[in-house]
Amino acid sequence: DAGVIQSPRHEVTEMGQEVTLRCKPISGHDYLFWYRQTMMRGLELLIYFNNNVPIDDSGMPEDRFSAKMPNASFSTLKIQPSEPRDSAVYFCASRDSTGGGYEQYFGPGTRLTVT
Amino acid sequence: AQTVTQSQPEMSVQEAETVTLSCTYDTSENNYYLFWYKQPPSRQMILVIRQEAYKQQNATENRFSVNFQKAAKSFSLKISDSQLGDTAMYFCAFRGGGADGLTFGKGTHLIIQP
């Protein structure tokens, strides 16, 4: 089975540009999570969805960040406008609530560099 | 809010040795889940092992085992017969009963020397 798929793997953009990160969760998983990893702050939860509905977005750093999940197989994380401090690795993860183990499966991440 | 602390920023051992990575956490909850994730240089986050707080028996997955001390809020990972491929960052993570997101520690960089 395919794991969590993220695109692009690397993104380099200039300050002020819009950035869109994409995620396809594991088929059948009903939870989707977005995390950000930086050297200073480690791994932080940004937002998560259950059955395509945003449940907790308290980790989203500011209004420049937005996330959507239009269907069960696709989610986006958008940054507009981007700033150098947004440079990080962004992970998407998914989980199956019927499993009972609560483990999350991560995608390969998108390394974002804002110059 | 829960916190997860990994007090060893970096560890280095010889191949075939046994190594233990420490993790402590702070919570007022009784039911929760704990995880260890491995992040090799490829940066892929790989689930190593999980432990349910209501289970007294320590989880084991092949060469990986945990020492879960609920009263002490300690959750250490033991890697037996370490291999070069075990070189990676290891993250301890907590999932509380009332929230679905994971809270991660800062990680331990484990280096297996040949």
Tab-separated table of C-alpha atoms in Angstrom:
chain	number	residue	atom	x	y	z
A	1	ASP	CA	0.000	0.000	0.000
A	2	ALA	CA	1.158	3.529	-0.705
A	3	GLY	CA	2.084	5.607	2.303
A	4	VAL	CA	1.339	9.259	2.848
A	5	ILE	CA	2.318	11.234	-0.227
A	6	GLN	CA	3.514	14.826	-0.085
A	7	SER	CA	4.458	17.222	-2.838
A	8	PRO	CA	6.663	18.936	-3.591
A	9	ARG	CA	9.597	17.394	-1.722
A	10	HIS	CA	11.523	20.635	-1.909
A	11	GLU	CA	10.307	24.155	-2.436
A	12	VAL	CA	12.386	27.290	-2.725
A	13	THR	CA	10.556	30.564	-2.986
A	14	GLU	CA	11.084	34.252	-2.434
A	15	MET	CA	9.666	36.195	0.453
A	16	GLY	CA	6.167	37.417	-0.271
A	17	GLN	CA	5.250	34.588	-2.615
A	18	GLU	CA	2.406	32.177	-2.053
A	19	VAL	CA	3.358	28.587	-1.232
A	20	THR	CA	1.064	25.568	-1.424
A	21	LEU	CA	2.017	22.217	0.070
A	22	ARG	CA	0.024	19.116	-0.823
A	23	CYS	CA	-0.747	15.867	0.952
A	24	LYS	CA	-2.501	12.634	0.078
A	25	PRO	CA	-3.223	10.521	3.182
A	26	ILE	CA	-3.230	6.752	3.321
A	27	SER	CA	-6.427	5.448	1.800
A	28	GLY	CA	-9.047	4.793	4.433
A	29	HIS	CA	-7.458	6.970	7.090
A	30	ASP	CA	-9.898	9.487	8.545
A	31	TYR	CA	-7.477	11.739	10.416
A	32	LEU	CA	-4.945	14.029	8.779
A	33	PHE	CA	-2.320	16.113	10.566
A	34	TRP	CA	0.074	18.865	9.495
A	35	TYR	CA	3.302	19.318	11.475
A	36	ARG	CA	6.241	21.683	11.114
A	37	GLN	CA	9.813	20.827	12.068
A	38	THR	CA	12.481	23.447	12.787
A	39	MET	CA	15.768	23.291	14.642
A	40	MET	CA	14.607	25.846	17.171
A	41	ARG	CA	11.126	24.546	17.935
A	42	GLY	CA	11.307	20.892	16.965
A	43	LEU	CA	8.145	19.179	15.706
A	44	GLU	CA	4.951	21.147	16.208
A	45	LEU	CA	1.373	20.296	15.360
A	46	LEU	CA	-0.170	22.961	13.144
A	47	ILE	CA	-3.664	21.644	12.428
A	48	TYR	CA	-5.564	18.404	12.090
A	49	PHE	CA	-8.697	17.182	10.358
A	50	ASN	CA	-11.153	14.410	11.084
A	51	ASN	CA	-13.340	13.263	8.206
A	52	ASN	CA	-12.205	16.333	6.238
A	53	VAL	CA	-13.313	18.760	8.975
A	54	PRO	CA	-10.715	20.925	10.755
A	55	ILE	CA	-10.773	20.030	14.438
A	56	ASP	CA	-7.924	21.990	15.996
A	57	ASP	CA	-6.003	24.774	14.276
A	58	SER	CA	-4.564	26.312	17.430
A	59	GLY	CA	-1.038	25.503	16.256
A	60	MET	CA	-1.296	27.545	13.072
A	61	PRO	CA	1.209	30.341	13.662
A	62	GLU	CA	-0.745	33.216	12.112
A	63	ASP	CA	-3.289	34.218	9.538
A	64	ARG	CA	-0.797	33.782	6.736
A	65	PHE	CA	-1.241	30.034	7.161
A	66	SER	CA	-4.347	28.217	5.995
A	67	ALA	CA	-5.212	24.561	5.434
A	68	LYS	CA	-8.000	22.797	3.610
A	69	MET	CA	-9.168	19.260	3.077
A	70	PRO	CA	-11.704	19.271	0.238
A	71	ASN	CA	-12.001	15.476	0.228
A	72	ALA	CA	-10.755	12.388	2.003
A	73	SER	CA	-7.743	11.973	-0.248
A	74	PHE	CA	-6.309	15.465	-0.476
A	75	SER	CA	-5.213	18.316	1.761
A	76	THR	CA	-3.310	21.548	1.230
A	77	LEU	CA	-1.358	23.853	3.489
A	78	LYS	CA	-0.985	27.346	2.103
A	79	ILE	CA	1.275	30.170	3.224
A	80	GLN	CA	0.513	33.623	1.829
A	81	PRO	CA	2.633	35.690	1.923
A	82	SER	CA	5.652	33.573	2.823
A	83	GLU	CA	8.443	34.858	5.067
A	84	PRO	CA	11.999	33.590	5.693
A	85	ARG	CA	10.989	32.404	9.172
A	86	ASP	CA	8.570	29.961	7.545
A	87	SER	CA	11.553	27.949	6.314
A	88	ALA	CA	11.125	24.460	7.779
A	89	VAL	CA	10.217	20.892	6.954
A	90	TYR	CA	6.460	20.404	6.790
A	91	PHE	CA	5.095	16.943	7.461
A	92	CYS	CA	1.706	15.495	6.761
A	93	ALA	CA	0.560	12.442	8.728
A	94	SER	CA	-2.564	10.325	8.747
A	95	ARG	CA	-4.266	7.911	11.110
A	96	ASP	CA	-7.024	5.338	11.026
A	97	SER	CA	-9.394	5.799	13.969
A	98	THR	CA	-10.599	2.210	13.797
A	99	GLY	CA	-7.163	0.853	14.600
A	100	GLY	CA	-7.226	1.791	18.244
A	101	GLY	CA	-3.506	2.347	18.472
A	102	TYR	CA	-3.492	6.061	17.660
A	103	GLU	CA	-0.242	5.781	15.747
A	104	GLN	CA	0.262	8.293	12.977
A	105	TYR	CA	1.988	7.569	9.676
A	106	PHE	CA	4.074	10.342	8.238
A	107	GLY	CA	4.830	11.434	4.722
A	108	PRO	CA	8.372	12.221	3.563
A	109	GLY	CA	7.969	15.917	4.290
A	110	THR	CA	8.360	19.064	2.220
A	111	ARG	CA	11.479	21.117	2.832
A	112	LEU	CA	10.509	24.758	2.371
A	113	THR	CA	13.115	27.468	1.951
A	114	VAL	CA	11.986	31.078	1.797
A	115	THR	CA	14.693	33.521	0.709
B	1	ALA	CA	-0.291	21.159	28.468
B	2	GLN	CA	1.769	18.049	28.159
B	3	THR	CA	5.523	18.259	27.809
B	4	VAL	CA	7.994	15.647	26.625
B	5	THR	CA	11.647	15.834	27.601
B	6	GLN	CA	14.542	13.995	26.028
B	7	SER	CA	17.609	14.842	28.053
B	8	GLN	CA	20.226	13.310	25.755
B	9	PRO	CA	20.832	15.487	22.674
B	10	GLU	CA	23.312	12.986	21.255
B	11	MET	CA	24.559	9.486	21.984
B	12	SER	CA	27.207	7.353	20.334
B	13	VAL	CA	27.770	3.608	20.749
B	14	GLN	CA	29.622	0.843	18.981
B	15	GLU	CA	27.863	-1.509	16.627
B	16	ALA	CA	26.319	-4.533	18.395
B	17	GLU	CA	26.110	-2.729	21.737
B	18	THR	CA	22.893	-2.049	23.613
B	19	VAL	CA	21.792	1.561	24.030
B	20	THR	CA	19.005	3.173	26.012
B	21	LEU	CA	17.405	6.487	25.111
B	22	SER	CA	15.543	8.316	27.842
B	23	CYS	CA	12.246	10.162	27.734
B	24	THR	CA	10.156	11.726	30.467
B	25	TYR	CA	6.814	13.422	30.150
B	26	ASP	CA	4.472	15.487	32.218
B	27	THR	CA	0.727	14.917	32.235
B	28	SER	CA	-2.199	14.820	34.598
B	29	GLU	CA	-4.033	12.267	32.485
B	30	ASN	CA	-4.356	8.589	33.278
B	31	ASN	CA	-5.043	7.230	29.799
B	32	TYR	CA	-2.593	8.120	27.058
B	33	TYR	CA	-0.267	6.669	24.441
B	34	LEU	CA	3.463	6.958	23.994
B	35	PHE	CA	5.512	6.445	20.859
B	36	TRP	CA	9.072	6.358	19.638
B	37	TYR	CA	9.725	7.571	16.111
B	38	LYS	CA	12.963	7.256	14.153
B	39	GLN	CA	14.083	9.915	11.678
B	40	PRO	CA	17.068	8.827	9.551
B	41	PRO	CA	18.938	11.283	7.310
B	42	SER	CA	16.245	10.771	4.664
B	43	ARG	CA	14.036	12.702	7.175
B	44	GLN	CA	11.207	10.181	6.896
B	45	MET	CA	9.492	9.747	10.281
B	46	ILE	CA	9.217	6.030	11.013
B	47	LEU	CA	7.181	4.569	13.868
B	48	VAL	CA	9.393	2.321	15.992
B	49	ILE	CA	7.184	1.275	18.882
B	50	ARG	CA	4.113	2.328	20.857
B	51	GLN	CA	2.904	1.841	24.425
B	52	GLU	CA	-0.577	2.208	25.858
B	53	ALA	CA	-0.545	3.657	29.363
B	54	TYR	CA	-3.169	1.204	30.607
B	55	LYS	CA	-0.938	-1.753	29.757
B	56	GLN	CA	1.574	-2.760	32.391
B	57	GLN	CA	3.564	-4.955	30.038
B	58	ASN	CA	6.380	-3.191	28.227
B	59	ALA	CA	6.104	-3.155	24.448
B	60	THR	CA	8.662	-5.003	22.338
B	61	GLU	CA	9.346	-4.963	18.598
B	62	ASN	CA	12.266	-7.198	17.607
B	63	ARG	CA	15.453	-5.438	18.818
B	64	PHE	CA	13.476	-2.501	20.225
B	65	SER	CA	11.855	-2.506	23.641
B	66	VAL	CA	10.633	0.074	26.089
B	67	ASN	CA	10.819	0.500	29.826
B	68	PHE	CA	7.560	2.205	30.759
B	69	GLN	CA	7.398	3.512	34.324
B	70	LYS	CA	4.001	5.156	34.660
B	71	ALA	CA	4.441	6.494	38.179
B	72	ALA	CA	7.760	8.052	37.265
B	73	LYS	CA	6.388	9.252	33.896
B	74	SER	CA	9.336	7.686	32.160
B	75	PHE	CA	9.400	5.963	28.776
B	76	SER	CA	12.868	4.831	27.691
B	77	LEU	CA	13.761	3.003	24.478
B	78	LYS	CA	16.262	0.161	24.482
B	79	ILE	CA	17.926	-0.901	21.264
B	80	SER	CA	19.675	-4.248	21.465
B	81	ASP	CA	22.415	-5.442	19.095
B	82	SER	CA	22.612	-1.980	17.541
B	83	GLN	CA	23.231	-1.765	13.813
B	84	LEU	CA	24.677	0.935	11.575
B	85	GLY	CA	21.208	1.466	10.126
B	86	ASP	CA	19.958	2.504	13.556
B	87	THR	CA	21.845	5.794	13.195
B	88	ALA	CA	19.108	8.443	13.243
B	89	MET	CA	17.267	11.002	15.302
B	90	TYR	CA	14.860	9.381	17.746
B	91	PHE	CA	11.794	11.228	18.946
B	92	CYS	CA	9.612	10.384	21.899
B	93	ALA	CA	5.959	11.406	21.422
B	94	PHE	CA	2.874	11.654	23.648
B	95	ARG	CA	-0.782	11.393	22.715
B	96	GLY	CA	-3.234	12.350	25.442
B	97	GLY	CA	-6.727	11.047	25.802
B	98	GLY	CA	-8.352	14.357	24.972
B	99	ALA	CA	-6.310	15.435	21.981
B	100	ASP	CA	-5.372	13.714	18.764
B	101	GLY	CA	-2.146	15.519	17.943
B	102	LEU	CA	1.226	14.264	19.092
B	103	THR	CA	3.539	16.221	21.387
B	104	PHE	CA	7.162	15.487	20.571
B	105	GLY	CA	10.391	15.726	22.512
B	106	LYS	CA	13.370	17.534	21.010
B	107	GLY	CA	14.967	14.282	19.937
B	108	THR	CA	18.161	12.300	20.541
B	109	HIS	CA	20.708	11.937	17.782
B	110	LEU	CA	21.951	8.349	17.966
B	111	ILE	CA	25.164	7.454	16.188
B	112	ILE	CA	26.180	3.816	15.763
B	113	GLN	CA	29.916	3.536	15.204
B	114	PRO	CA	31.356	0.645	13.149
